[in-house]
């Protein structure tokens, strides 16, 4: 009976040995390690592309975006990515804005941008210097351009030094008006009324009517009317008020008195 049991047990032990997995070989071991290393390196490269070390995110333009290179007087020059249809002002905002030395007068903020465009922000004074350089460029023939001469300036009248044109003989200026001189000691003759038989009103007479009075020329007649019209407008209350008009003094008033009234 004991012999029979040994025969029955032996097949069971052989079945258990056949079911156990085979031991790994050295070749399979190194292949698994190489595959793991390649997988780790691939994942690391992918993460490095998506998340750079400087923390900035790389923007890859697609069909709805454009890439514009912004340089010059901006705080963060470089390539910026914008939606298609963006304008210059959007690119400048993404580049950090203009610096204090930028010249905004040379920038068209409303200009629409295109893909692969380069936007240069000039410093102040660059446009003036460029214009001056272009003006000095030689002509197509290789010779400097000859700028047209400015038009001649007409001769200006001599400056007024305050000197007056000498008055005619026998007359002098009083208040800018030529007045007939009366020799000292000579008595002014009191002539009768004007030939018309009526006196001229110094408050209502025109320049022409005042010239009909002996002793009143064109300049003195105009001076009387100008004084009367003002401003301020005024009327002569007495004949003596005429002495307020430049060119009329007491002797002149006595000469005019027979021909004038209020």
Coordinates of C-alpha atoms in Angstrom, one line a residue:
X1 CA 0.0 0.0 0.0
X2 CA 2.8 2.3 0.7
X3 CA 4.3 1.7 -2.7
X4 CA 1.1 2.6 -4.4
X5 CA 1.0 6.0 -2.7
X6 CA 4.4 6.9 -4.1
X7 CA 3.3 6.2 -7.6
X8 CA 0.2 8.4 -7.2
X9 CA 2.2 11.4 -5.9
X10 CA 4.9 11.6 -8.5
X11 CA 2.7 12.8 -11.4
X12 CA 1.3 15.6 -9.2
X13 CA 4.7 17.0 -8.5
X14 CA 5.6 17.1 -12.2
X15 CA 2.4 19.0 -13.1
X16 CA 3.3 21.7 -10.6
X17 CA 6.8 22.1 -12.0
X18 CA 5.4 22.6 -15.6
X19 CA 3.0 25.4 -14.5
X20 CA 5.7 27.7 -13.0
X21 CA 6.9 30.6 -15.3
X22 CA 10.4 30.2 -16.8
X23 CA 13.2 32.2 -15.2
X24 CA 14.0 35.5 -17.1
X25 CA 17.2 35.5 -19.2
X26 CA 19.8 38.3 -19.1
X27 CA 18.9 39.4 -22.6
X28 CA 15.2 40.0 -21.7
X29 CA 16.3 41.9 -18.6
X30 CA 18.4 44.5 -20.5
X31 CA 15.7 45.0 -23.2
X32 CA 13.2 46.0 -20.6
X33 CA 15.6 48.5 -19.0
X34 CA 16.4 50.1 -22.4
X35 CA 12.7 50.4 -23.2
X36 CA 12.0 52.1 -19.9
X37 CA 14.9 54.6 -20.4
X38 CA 13.6 55.5 -23.9
X39 CA 10.1 56.1 -22.5
X40 CA 11.4 58.4 -19.7
X41 CA 13.5 60.4 -22.1
X42 CA 10.5 60.8 -24.5
X43 CA 8.2 62.0 -21.8
X44 CA 10.9 64.5 -20.5
X45 CA 11.4 66.0 -24.0
X46 CA 7.6 66.4 -24.4
X47 CA 7.3 68.1 -21.1
X48 CA 10.2 70.4 -21.8
X49 CA 8.6 71.5 -25.1
X50 CA 5.3 72.3 -23.5
X51 CA 6.7 74.0 -20.4
X52 CA 10.1 75.8 -21.0
X53 CA 12.4 76.5 -18.1
X54 CA 11.8 80.2 -18.2
X55 CA 8.1 79.7 -17.5
X56 CA 6.9 81.2 -20.7
X57 CA 4.5 79.3 -22.9
X58 CA 5.5 78.7 -26.5
X59 CA 2.7 79.7 -28.8
X60 CA 2.5 77.9 -32.1
X61 CA 0.5 79.9 -34.6
X62 CA -2.2 78.1 -36.5
X63 CA -4.5 79.2 -39.3
X64 CA -6.3 81.7 -37.1
X65 CA -3.2 83.4 -35.7
X66 CA -0.2 85.4 -37.0
X67 CA 3.4 85.8 -35.8
X68 CA 4.8 89.4 -35.7
X69 CA 8.4 90.4 -34.9
X70 CA 8.4 93.6 -32.7
X71 CA 11.7 95.4 -32.2
X72 CA 12.9 98.8 -31.2
X73 CA 11.5 101.0 -28.4
X74 CA 9.3 98.4 -26.6
X75 CA 9.7 96.8 -23.2
X76 CA 9.7 93.2 -24.4
X77 CA 11.0 93.0 -28.0
X78 CA 10.5 89.6 -29.8
X79 CA 8.0 87.5 -31.7
X80 CA 4.4 87.8 -30.5
X81 CA 1.5 85.7 -31.6
X82 CA -1.8 87.4 -32.3
X83 CA -5.2 86.5 -33.7
X84 CA -5.5 87.1 -37.4
X85 CA -6.8 90.6 -38.1
X86 CA -5.0 92.2 -35.2
X87 CA -3.6 95.7 -35.5
X88 CA -0.3 97.4 -34.5
X89 CA -1.7 98.5 -31.2
X90 CA -2.3 94.9 -30.2
X91 CA 1.2 93.9 -31.1
X92 CA 2.7 96.8 -29.0
X93 CA 0.5 95.8 -26.0
X94 CA 1.8 92.2 -26.2
X95 CA 5.4 93.5 -26.4
X96 CA 5.0 95.3 -23.1
X97 CA 4.1 98.7 -24.5
X98 CA 6.3 101.6 -25.7
X99 CA 9.3 102.8 -23.8
X100 CA 9.8 106.4 -22.7
X101 CA 12.1 107.0 -25.7
X102 CA 9.7 105.8 -28.3
X103 CA 8.2 108.2 -30.9
X104 CA 4.4 107.4 -31.2
X105 CA 4.0 109.9 -34.0
X106 CA 5.8 107.6 -36.4
X107 CA 3.4 104.6 -35.7
X108 CA 0.1 104.0 -37.3
X109 CA -1.7 102.2 -34.3
X110 CA -4.7 101.2 -36.5
X111 CA -2.6 99.5 -39.2
X112 CA -3.7 95.8 -39.7
X113 CA -0.9 93.3 -39.3
X114 CA 0.1 90.3 -41.5
X115 CA 1.8 87.1 -40.7
X116 CA 5.7 87.2 -40.6
X117 CA 5.6 91.0 -40.5
X118 CA 8.4 93.0 -38.7
X119 CA 7.3 96.0 -36.7
X120 CA 10.1 98.6 -35.9
X121 CA 9.4 101.2 -33.2
X122 CA 11.7 104.2 -33.8
X123 CA 13.2 106.4 -31.0
X124 CA 12.4 110.1 -30.8
X125 CA 14.2 112.2 -33.3
X126 CA 14.9 109.3 -35.7
X127 CA 12.4 110.6 -38.3
X128 CA 14.0 114.0 -38.3
X129 CA 17.5 112.6 -38.7
X130 CA 16.3 110.4 -41.5
X131 CA 14.8 113.3 -43.4
X132 CA 18.0 115.2 -43.1
X133 CA 20.0 112.2 -44.4
X134 CA 17.7 111.8 -47.4
X135 CA 18.1 115.5 -48.2
X136 CA 21.8 115.0 -48.5
X137 CA 21.6 112.0 -50.8
X138 CA 23.0 112.5 -54.3
X139 CA 20.7 112.6 -57.3
X140 CA 20.3 109.8 -59.8
X141 CA 23.1 111.3 -61.9
X142 CA 25.5 111.0 -59.0
X143 CA 25.7 114.7 -58.2
X144 CA 24.2 116.4 -55.2
X145 CA 20.7 117.8 -55.7
X146 CA 20.5 121.5 -56.0
X147 CA 17.8 122.9 -53.8
X148 CA 15.7 125.7 -55.3
X149 CA 16.6 129.2 -54.1
X150 CA 14.0 130.8 -51.9
X151 CA 12.0 133.6 -53.5
X152 CA 13.5 137.1 -53.1
X153 CA 12.3 139.1 -50.1
X154 CA 11.0 142.5 -51.1
X155 CA 12.8 145.5 -49.7
X156 CA 11.2 146.6 -46.5
X157 CA 10.5 150.3 -46.1
X158 CA 13.0 152.1 -44.0
X159 CA 12.2 152.1 -40.3
X160 CA 10.4 155.2 -39.1
X161 CA 12.9 157.0 -36.8
X162 CA 10.2 159.4 -35.6
X163 CA 11.3 162.2 -38.0
X164 CA 8.4 164.0 -39.7
X165 CA 8.4 165.4 -43.2
X166 CA 9.2 169.1 -42.9
X167 CA 6.0 171.2 -43.0
X168 CA 5.6 173.7 -45.9
X169 CA 7.0 177.1 -45.4
X170 CA 4.9 179.3 -43.2
X171 CA 3.2 176.3 -41.5
X172 CA 4.1 173.9 -38.7
X173 CA 2.9 170.6 -37.1
X174 CA 0.7 170.6 -34.0
X175 CA -0.5 167.1 -33.0
X176 CA 0.3 165.7 -36.4
X177 CA -1.7 168.3 -38.2
X178 CA -0.2 171.1 -40.4
X179 CA -1.2 174.4 -39.0
X180 CA -0.6 177.8 -40.6
X181 CA 1.8 179.9 -38.7
X182 CA 0.8 183.3 -37.5
X183 CA 3.8 185.6 -37.1
X184 CA 4.2 186.7 -33.5
X185 CA 2.8 190.2 -33.0
X186 CA 0.6 190.0 -36.1
X187 CA -3.0 190.6 -35.5
X188 CA -5.3 188.1 -37.1
X189 CA -7.8 189.9 -39.2
X190 CA -11.4 189.1 -38.4
X191 CA -12.9 188.5 -41.8
X192 CA -16.6 188.5 -42.3
X193 CA -18.7 185.5 -42.7
X194 CA -18.1 183.0 -45.5
X195 CA -19.3 184.0 -48.9
X196 CA -22.4 181.9 -48.5
X197 CA -23.6 184.3 -45.7
X198 CA -23.9 181.5 -43.1
X199 CA -21.6 180.0 -40.6
X200 CA -20.5 176.4 -40.7
X201 CA -21.6 174.2 -37.8
X202 CA -18.6 172.4 -36.2
X203 CA -21.0 169.8 -34.8
X204 CA -22.7 168.8 -38.1
X205 CA -20.4 169.8 -40.9
X206 CA -18.7 167.2 -43.0
X207 CA -15.0 167.2 -43.9
X208 CA -15.8 169.0 -47.2
X209 CA -18.0 171.6 -45.6
X210 CA -15.3 172.3 -42.9
X211 CA -12.8 173.0 -45.7
X212 CA -15.0 175.8 -46.9
X213 CA -13.9 177.7 -43.8
X214 CA -10.9 179.9 -44.4
X215 CA -7.9 178.5 -42.4
X216 CA -9.2 174.9 -42.3
X217 CA -7.4 172.5 -44.7
X218 CA -8.1 168.8 -45.4
X219 CA -6.0 167.6 -42.5
X220 CA -7.5 170.0 -39.9
X221 CA -11.1 169.3 -41.2
X222 CA -10.5 165.5 -40.8
X223 CA -9.0 166.1 -37.3
X224 CA -12.2 167.9 -36.2
X225 CA -14.5 165.2 -37.6
X226 CA -12.4 162.4 -36.0
X227 CA -12.4 164.2 -32.6
X228 CA -16.1 164.6 -32.9
X229 CA -16.9 161.0 -33.8
X230 CA -14.6 159.6 -31.1
X231 CA -14.7 157.1 -29.6
X232 CA -16.2 158.3 -27.5
X233 CA -18.6 160.4 -29.7
X234 CA -18.9 163.9 -28.4
X235 CA -20.3 167.3 -29.4
X236 CA -18.7 170.7 -29.0
X237 CA -20.5 172.6 -26.2
X238 CA -18.6 175.9 -27.0
X239 CA -16.4 177.1 -29.7
X240 CA -13.5 177.0 -27.2
X241 CA -13.8 173.2 -27.1
X242 CA -12.2 173.3 -30.6
X243 CA -8.9 173.9 -28.8
X244 CA -9.0 170.3 -27.7
X245 CA -8.5 169.3 -31.3
X246 CA -4.8 168.8 -32.2
X247 CA -3.6 171.7 -34.3
X248 CA -6.0 174.4 -33.0
X249 CA -4.8 176.9 -30.4
X250 CA -6.2 180.2 -29.2
X251 CA -4.9 182.2 -32.2
X252 CA -6.2 179.6 -34.7
X253 CA -9.6 179.7 -32.9
X254 CA -9.8 183.4 -33.2
X255 CA -9.1 183.1 -37.0
X256 CA -11.9 180.6 -37.4
X257 CA -14.5 182.1 -35.0
X258 CA -16.1 184.4 -37.6
X259 CA -17.0 181.5 -39.9
X260 CA -18.1 178.8 -37.4
X261 CA -20.8 178.1 -34.9
X262 CA -22.2 175.2 -33.0

